[in-house]
């Protein structure tokens, strides 16, 4: 397939590009919008906000979620906050500074145009969410409060206790629910996307499976938005929710949507360390804790004393020592690798020696326990429930875990994939975070895409299709996709092997974590690329899915998702192997500075790697989109 | 910190579909670690069932961080189990004793019909939100976020109510199957804020009337507050009732002027 990757960045100076786009785009007249049907898959921040806004504008919207309610989407679990260039602190923030911090945080591997637009609309997001009744933290005078986050030297993060994601998602969900109540959004719950249908080179709709009855059915539309989140669960153990998966994105990829930078995965530095082999997921402790918590490990190998008996001069506050200007707020990739090095050096803490301390004793002494409780109370409670330890008296133990995926479906400036009419929004796309995402920027991007970008860009695509018929679900392409999906699920039920889907997921996750996790190298990646197909082969022969296909069957659902993770896992390793440099979350041990920091190769790798499905997961086809920097000078990231 | 292993017996409700008869089945599950969460214990059981060719137990769950509200379960007769202020996914096995028999049922309420085994349908909650659980603020025209100051105690009280995760434990725990804590929490979240005043009474009337279509009536037992994994106070029910009563007068007056 010959593909030209045109990002369609608008003309003009960087700060004017988005305005220029809006001035020149095609519009659909308000009375004609109801003639267009748009399907939105996923109801997290990006999906719910897109549903609400597109329906307010007058489009017919159909929303699909595999949850029982749109409010369950995993955006709800984001804790710390949302960035916006409001400069309410008067501390030197600006749209340009947020833009620059995001580009730099992403290790100069994201598109200037997209990131600048994100910084521009960030200020509108806060206004919008306040108007909708999100109970952001306030100061006593009634003004909005801010906190600091990693990778920034200004205080620009808005928050609602440790539940910012919950409150923002409820805000977006409520706006969407309003449109459901008004009859402008049709809501399909407990429905999972199982295929994307392309007819005459355009996205014509989707095929879904009803998770309560197993019924496979088709839905046609003028445009489809995938807002289906990231693929962090490829690692099995991650901070993602149990059902987070890559299926929607992967099914689109198999139908022609290129998948960009799959090796850019973010390992979050502050999660509760694994306690045992049967653990099902890892729990994040918000990065905001690093505002007041100090990270340390014992200076001595084989330290056995409890933390409160280790004197100050025998502790290594390694982030403060290595990165004095950012200290405990160094960006996520840098903090994660520093934790890994501390644990690998044998100075890990806890019963399995697999963590580092995050200590609040200094903050409790300085601020008092009440202030600390007000800021982080719910996180401390969560920690205590999981570990049985009280962080007010014993330092937390933390360790990095898979948390977010910067890679995703390739999209242009309009958030359109390489399949015309198919869009990807939020974590599902690859566009704004480069090789590393800064804290409190995921919520910003999800809402930017759904509230302030898609509602503009969709009309530019739809306008020429006014009053033209679209293929309906009786089209042969829909029928074929339905048959293929039904056959796939019957196949899982008929293998009759001995192992559960979870077994294969766990084994696959181990391979990806060991060889394509926090640190990668050629030898390991090649090993992974020989082990994954072997395990995949075993999956196809020895899988056991009990139950039937005509009622709720979570084992069957899981089998489909695990199969897609197998194919994605291979692509992640291919991408990591191809990218012979270190940048952001992608750290190749062959490419590091003498001090162990990431060593980029801008001459050869200042591009987006966008992979094409060839029908064979072991030999994907690579396309490149060169990243042109007009505003920013590429430089080595330094947080020292 | 030492990890201890426990041998447990589980009595679990199995039901093939919404219209089938259900029954308890008993499972012995040895050597469960203290570090396991309650749902990880069910994962272990399910994996053992699958590998012996039996159908896994269906239960709703997702984030496992106590925030998405997907998980449910009546555990020994308590919604979300015996630990106060804790969702099932955050309940850990250190709360139980070796040799215990644990009874696990789906949330019990007529308004939450059983889908299969331990999974119930809580869609009625969405219907309540759809009629008024929002502030009508279409995208695009919002004024600056700091234009309307919100006093900190007001923002805090609103946030206390907004912490509701929509799990339905309040309904499951209520002898009447009432949804007053859920509805009251959403009303308190929005009605306390200055932004929520314009639609305050319309919202109260619409949400309460819709709630009454699906759920039983509140008689102030207070079981809901005790079961709530976010410990939301039943004060929100008093606020709801006050606003609903006022709404009945104010909305009539507003109508008569048109």
Short mmCIF file of C-alpha atoms in Angstrom, two decimals, chain A residues 442-638:
data_model
loop_
_atom_site.label_atom_id
_atom_site.label_comp_id
_atom_site.label_asym_id
_atom_site.label_seq_id
_atom_site.Cartn_x
_atom_site.Cartn_y
_atom_site.Cartn_z
CA UNK A 442 -3.52 13.11 29.91
CA UNK A 443 -6.73 14.63 31.25
CA UNK A 444 -5.89 17.83 29.40
CA UNK A 445 -5.42 16.01 26.11
CA UNK A 446 -8.51 13.83 26.43
CA UNK A 447 -10.75 16.80 27.06
CA UNK A 448 -9.00 18.97 24.46
CA UNK A 449 -9.61 16.34 21.79
CA UNK A 450 -13.24 15.77 22.71
CA UNK A 451 -14.43 19.26 23.59
CA UNK A 452 -12.31 21.55 21.48
CA UNK A 453 -10.71 19.75 18.55
CA UNK A 454 -12.98 17.05 17.09
CA UNK A 455 -16.10 19.25 17.02
CA UNK A 456 -14.21 21.53 14.61
CA UNK A 457 -12.33 19.02 12.54
CA UNK A 458 -15.21 16.60 11.97
CA UNK A 459 -17.23 19.17 10.02
CA UNK A 460 -14.32 19.72 7.66
CA UNK A 461 -14.60 16.05 6.64
CA UNK A 462 -18.38 15.76 6.65
CA UNK A 463 -19.32 18.90 4.71
CA UNK A 464 -18.81 17.45 1.21
CA UNK A 465 -20.98 14.41 2.05
CA UNK A 466 -24.16 16.39 2.64
CA UNK A 467 -27.19 14.56 1.21
CA UNK A 468 -25.04 11.79 -0.24
CA UNK A 469 -26.01 8.24 0.74
CA UNK A 470 -23.69 6.13 2.88
CA UNK A 471 -23.44 2.33 2.81
CA UNK A 472 -25.89 0.75 5.24
CA UNK A 473 -25.35 -2.33 7.35
CA UNK A 474 -26.75 -4.67 4.71
CA UNK A 475 -23.61 -4.02 2.65
CA UNK A 476 -21.54 -7.13 2.04
CA UNK A 477 -18.53 -5.63 3.87
CA UNK A 478 -20.56 -5.41 7.09
CA UNK A 479 -21.88 -8.94 6.68
CA UNK A 480 -18.37 -10.26 6.09
CA UNK A 481 -17.00 -8.48 9.16
CA UNK A 482 -19.88 -9.85 11.25
CA UNK A 483 -19.17 -13.40 10.08
CA UNK A 484 -15.46 -13.05 10.78
CA UNK A 485 -16.10 -11.73 14.28
CA UNK A 486 -18.63 -14.46 15.07
CA UNK A 487 -16.21 -17.10 13.76
CA UNK A 488 -13.39 -15.70 15.88
CA UNK A 489 -15.41 -15.99 19.08
CA UNK A 490 -16.62 -19.49 18.16
CA UNK A 491 -13.02 -20.50 17.57
CA UNK A 492 -11.98 -19.47 21.11
CA UNK A 493 -14.82 -21.57 22.51
CA UNK A 494 -13.87 -24.62 20.46
CA UNK A 495 -10.11 -24.82 21.09
CA UNK A 496 -10.69 -26.85 24.27
CA UNK A 497 -7.14 -26.59 25.63
CA UNK A 498 -6.05 -26.39 29.26
CA UNK A 499 -5.09 -22.77 29.98
CA UNK A 500 -7.18 -19.69 30.77
CA UNK A 501 -6.82 -16.42 28.82
CA UNK A 502 -5.38 -14.87 31.99
CA UNK A 503 -2.58 -17.42 32.03
CA UNK A 504 -1.51 -16.41 28.53
CA UNK A 505 -1.92 -12.73 29.30
CA UNK A 506 0.30 -13.04 32.36
CA UNK A 507 3.00 -14.93 30.46
CA UNK A 508 2.86 -12.47 27.55
CA UNK A 509 3.04 -9.54 29.94
CA UNK A 510 6.16 -10.95 31.58
CA UNK A 511 7.94 -11.18 28.24
CA UNK A 512 6.99 -7.64 27.25
CA UNK A 513 7.90 -6.24 30.68
CA UNK A 514 11.25 -8.01 30.80
CA UNK A 515 12.38 -7.09 27.29
CA UNK A 516 10.32 -4.09 26.24
CA UNK A 517 9.72 -2.43 29.61
CA UNK A 518 11.71 0.23 31.41
CA UNK A 519 14.93 -0.67 29.63
CA UNK A 520 15.38 -2.37 26.25
CA UNK A 521 18.26 -3.71 24.19
CA UNK A 522 18.69 -5.48 20.89
CA UNK A 523 19.38 -8.90 22.36
CA UNK A 524 16.34 -8.77 24.65
CA UNK A 525 14.01 -7.49 21.97
CA UNK A 526 15.10 -10.20 19.57
CA UNK A 527 14.50 -12.74 22.30
CA UNK A 528 11.02 -11.32 22.87
CA UNK A 529 10.33 -11.50 19.15
CA UNK A 530 11.11 -15.21 19.20
CA UNK A 531 9.26 -15.95 22.46
CA UNK A 532 6.02 -14.08 21.72
CA UNK A 533 5.16 -15.99 18.51
CA UNK A 534 5.88 -19.28 20.28
CA UNK A 535 3.55 -18.36 23.13
CA UNK A 536 0.99 -17.09 20.63
CA UNK A 537 1.10 -20.44 18.92
CA UNK A 538 0.49 -22.14 22.27
CA UNK A 539 -2.43 -19.74 22.88
CA UNK A 540 -4.05 -20.85 19.65
CA UNK A 541 -3.69 -24.52 20.56
CA UNK A 542 -4.05 -24.67 24.32
CA UNK A 543 -6.53 -21.96 25.21
CA UNK A 544 -9.51 -23.01 27.25
CA UNK A 545 -12.61 -20.83 27.25
CA UNK A 546 -15.41 -22.34 29.29
CA UNK A 547 -19.06 -21.26 29.21
CA UNK A 548 -20.98 -20.31 26.10
CA UNK A 549 -21.16 -17.51 23.55
CA UNK A 550 -24.82 -16.60 24.11
CA UNK A 551 -24.68 -15.10 27.60
CA UNK A 552 -22.23 -12.96 29.55
CA UNK A 553 -18.87 -14.69 29.35
CA UNK A 554 -15.95 -12.68 30.67
CA UNK A 555 -13.51 -15.48 29.83
CA UNK A 556 -14.51 -15.23 26.18
CA UNK A 557 -14.24 -11.44 26.18
CA UNK A 558 -10.79 -11.74 27.67
CA UNK A 559 -9.65 -14.25 25.05
CA UNK A 560 -10.36 -11.76 22.25
CA UNK A 561 -8.49 -8.99 24.01
CA UNK A 562 -5.49 -11.18 24.80
CA UNK A 563 -5.20 -12.26 21.17
CA UNK A 564 -4.96 -8.60 20.13
CA UNK A 565 -2.32 -7.99 22.81
CA UNK A 566 -0.22 -10.76 21.28
CA UNK A 567 -0.14 -9.03 17.91
CA UNK A 568 0.41 -5.62 19.48
CA UNK A 569 3.20 -6.98 21.71
CA UNK A 570 5.12 -8.05 18.63
CA UNK A 571 4.68 -4.60 17.10
CA UNK A 572 5.91 -2.91 20.30
CA UNK A 573 9.09 -5.00 20.14
CA UNK A 574 9.59 -4.36 16.41
CA UNK A 575 9.26 -0.63 17.00
CA UNK A 576 11.60 -0.67 20.01
CA UNK A 577 14.14 -2.65 18.01
CA UNK A 578 13.94 -0.31 15.05
CA UNK A 579 14.35 2.84 17.14
CA UNK A 580 18.10 2.76 17.69
CA UNK A 581 18.16 5.61 20.17
CA UNK A 582 16.87 6.38 23.64
CA UNK A 583 14.17 8.97 24.07
CA UNK A 584 11.65 9.57 26.84
CA UNK A 585 10.01 6.32 27.90
CA UNK A 586 11.97 4.36 25.30
CA UNK A 587 15.34 3.61 26.83
CA UNK A 588 17.73 1.48 24.85
CA UNK A 589 20.63 0.51 27.08
CA UNK A 590 22.99 0.69 24.06
CA UNK A 591 22.20 4.39 23.76
CA UNK A 592 22.91 6.26 26.96
CA UNK A 593 25.20 9.00 28.15
CA UNK A 594 28.04 8.33 30.54
CA UNK A 595 25.71 9.36 33.35
CA UNK A 596 23.10 6.86 32.25
CA UNK A 597 20.66 9.34 30.72
CA UNK A 598 18.77 8.81 27.46
CA UNK A 599 20.84 9.53 24.36
CA UNK A 600 18.76 10.64 21.42
CA UNK A 601 19.80 10.44 17.79
CA UNK A 602 18.10 13.40 16.17
CA UNK A 603 19.84 12.92 12.84
CA UNK A 604 18.29 9.52 12.28
CA UNK A 605 15.23 9.33 14.51
CA UNK A 606 13.49 12.70 14.64
CA UNK A 607 10.47 11.02 13.11
CA UNK A 608 7.24 9.27 13.96
CA UNK A 609 7.36 5.55 13.23
CA UNK A 610 3.98 4.57 11.81
CA UNK A 611 3.45 0.88 11.22
CA UNK A 612 1.25 -0.71 8.64
CA UNK A 613 -0.48 -4.07 9.12
CA UNK A 614 0.65 -6.53 6.47
CA UNK A 615 -1.47 -9.50 7.51
CA UNK A 616 1.51 -11.06 9.26
CA UNK A 617 2.20 -9.75 12.79
CA UNK A 618 5.83 -10.82 12.55
CA UNK A 619 6.61 -8.49 9.63
CA UNK A 620 4.95 -5.10 9.91
CA UNK A 621 5.70 -2.40 7.38
CA UNK A 622 7.28 0.87 8.54
CA UNK A 623 6.37 4.38 7.34
CA UNK A 624 8.00 7.53 8.63
CA UNK A 625 6.66 11.00 9.31
CA UNK A 626 9.53 13.43 9.75
CA UNK A 627 9.12 15.85 12.62
CA UNK A 628 9.86 19.39 11.49
CA UNK A 629 10.67 21.87 14.23
CA UNK A 630 10.11 25.51 13.34
CA UNK A 631 9.87 27.01 16.81
CA UNK A 632 11.81 24.76 19.11
CA UNK A 633 15.49 23.95 19.02
CA UNK A 634 16.22 20.30 19.68
CA UNK A 635 18.36 19.97 22.75
CA UNK A 636 19.27 17.43 25.33
CA UNK A 637 16.73 17.35 28.10
CA UNK A 638 18.22 18.36 31.39
#
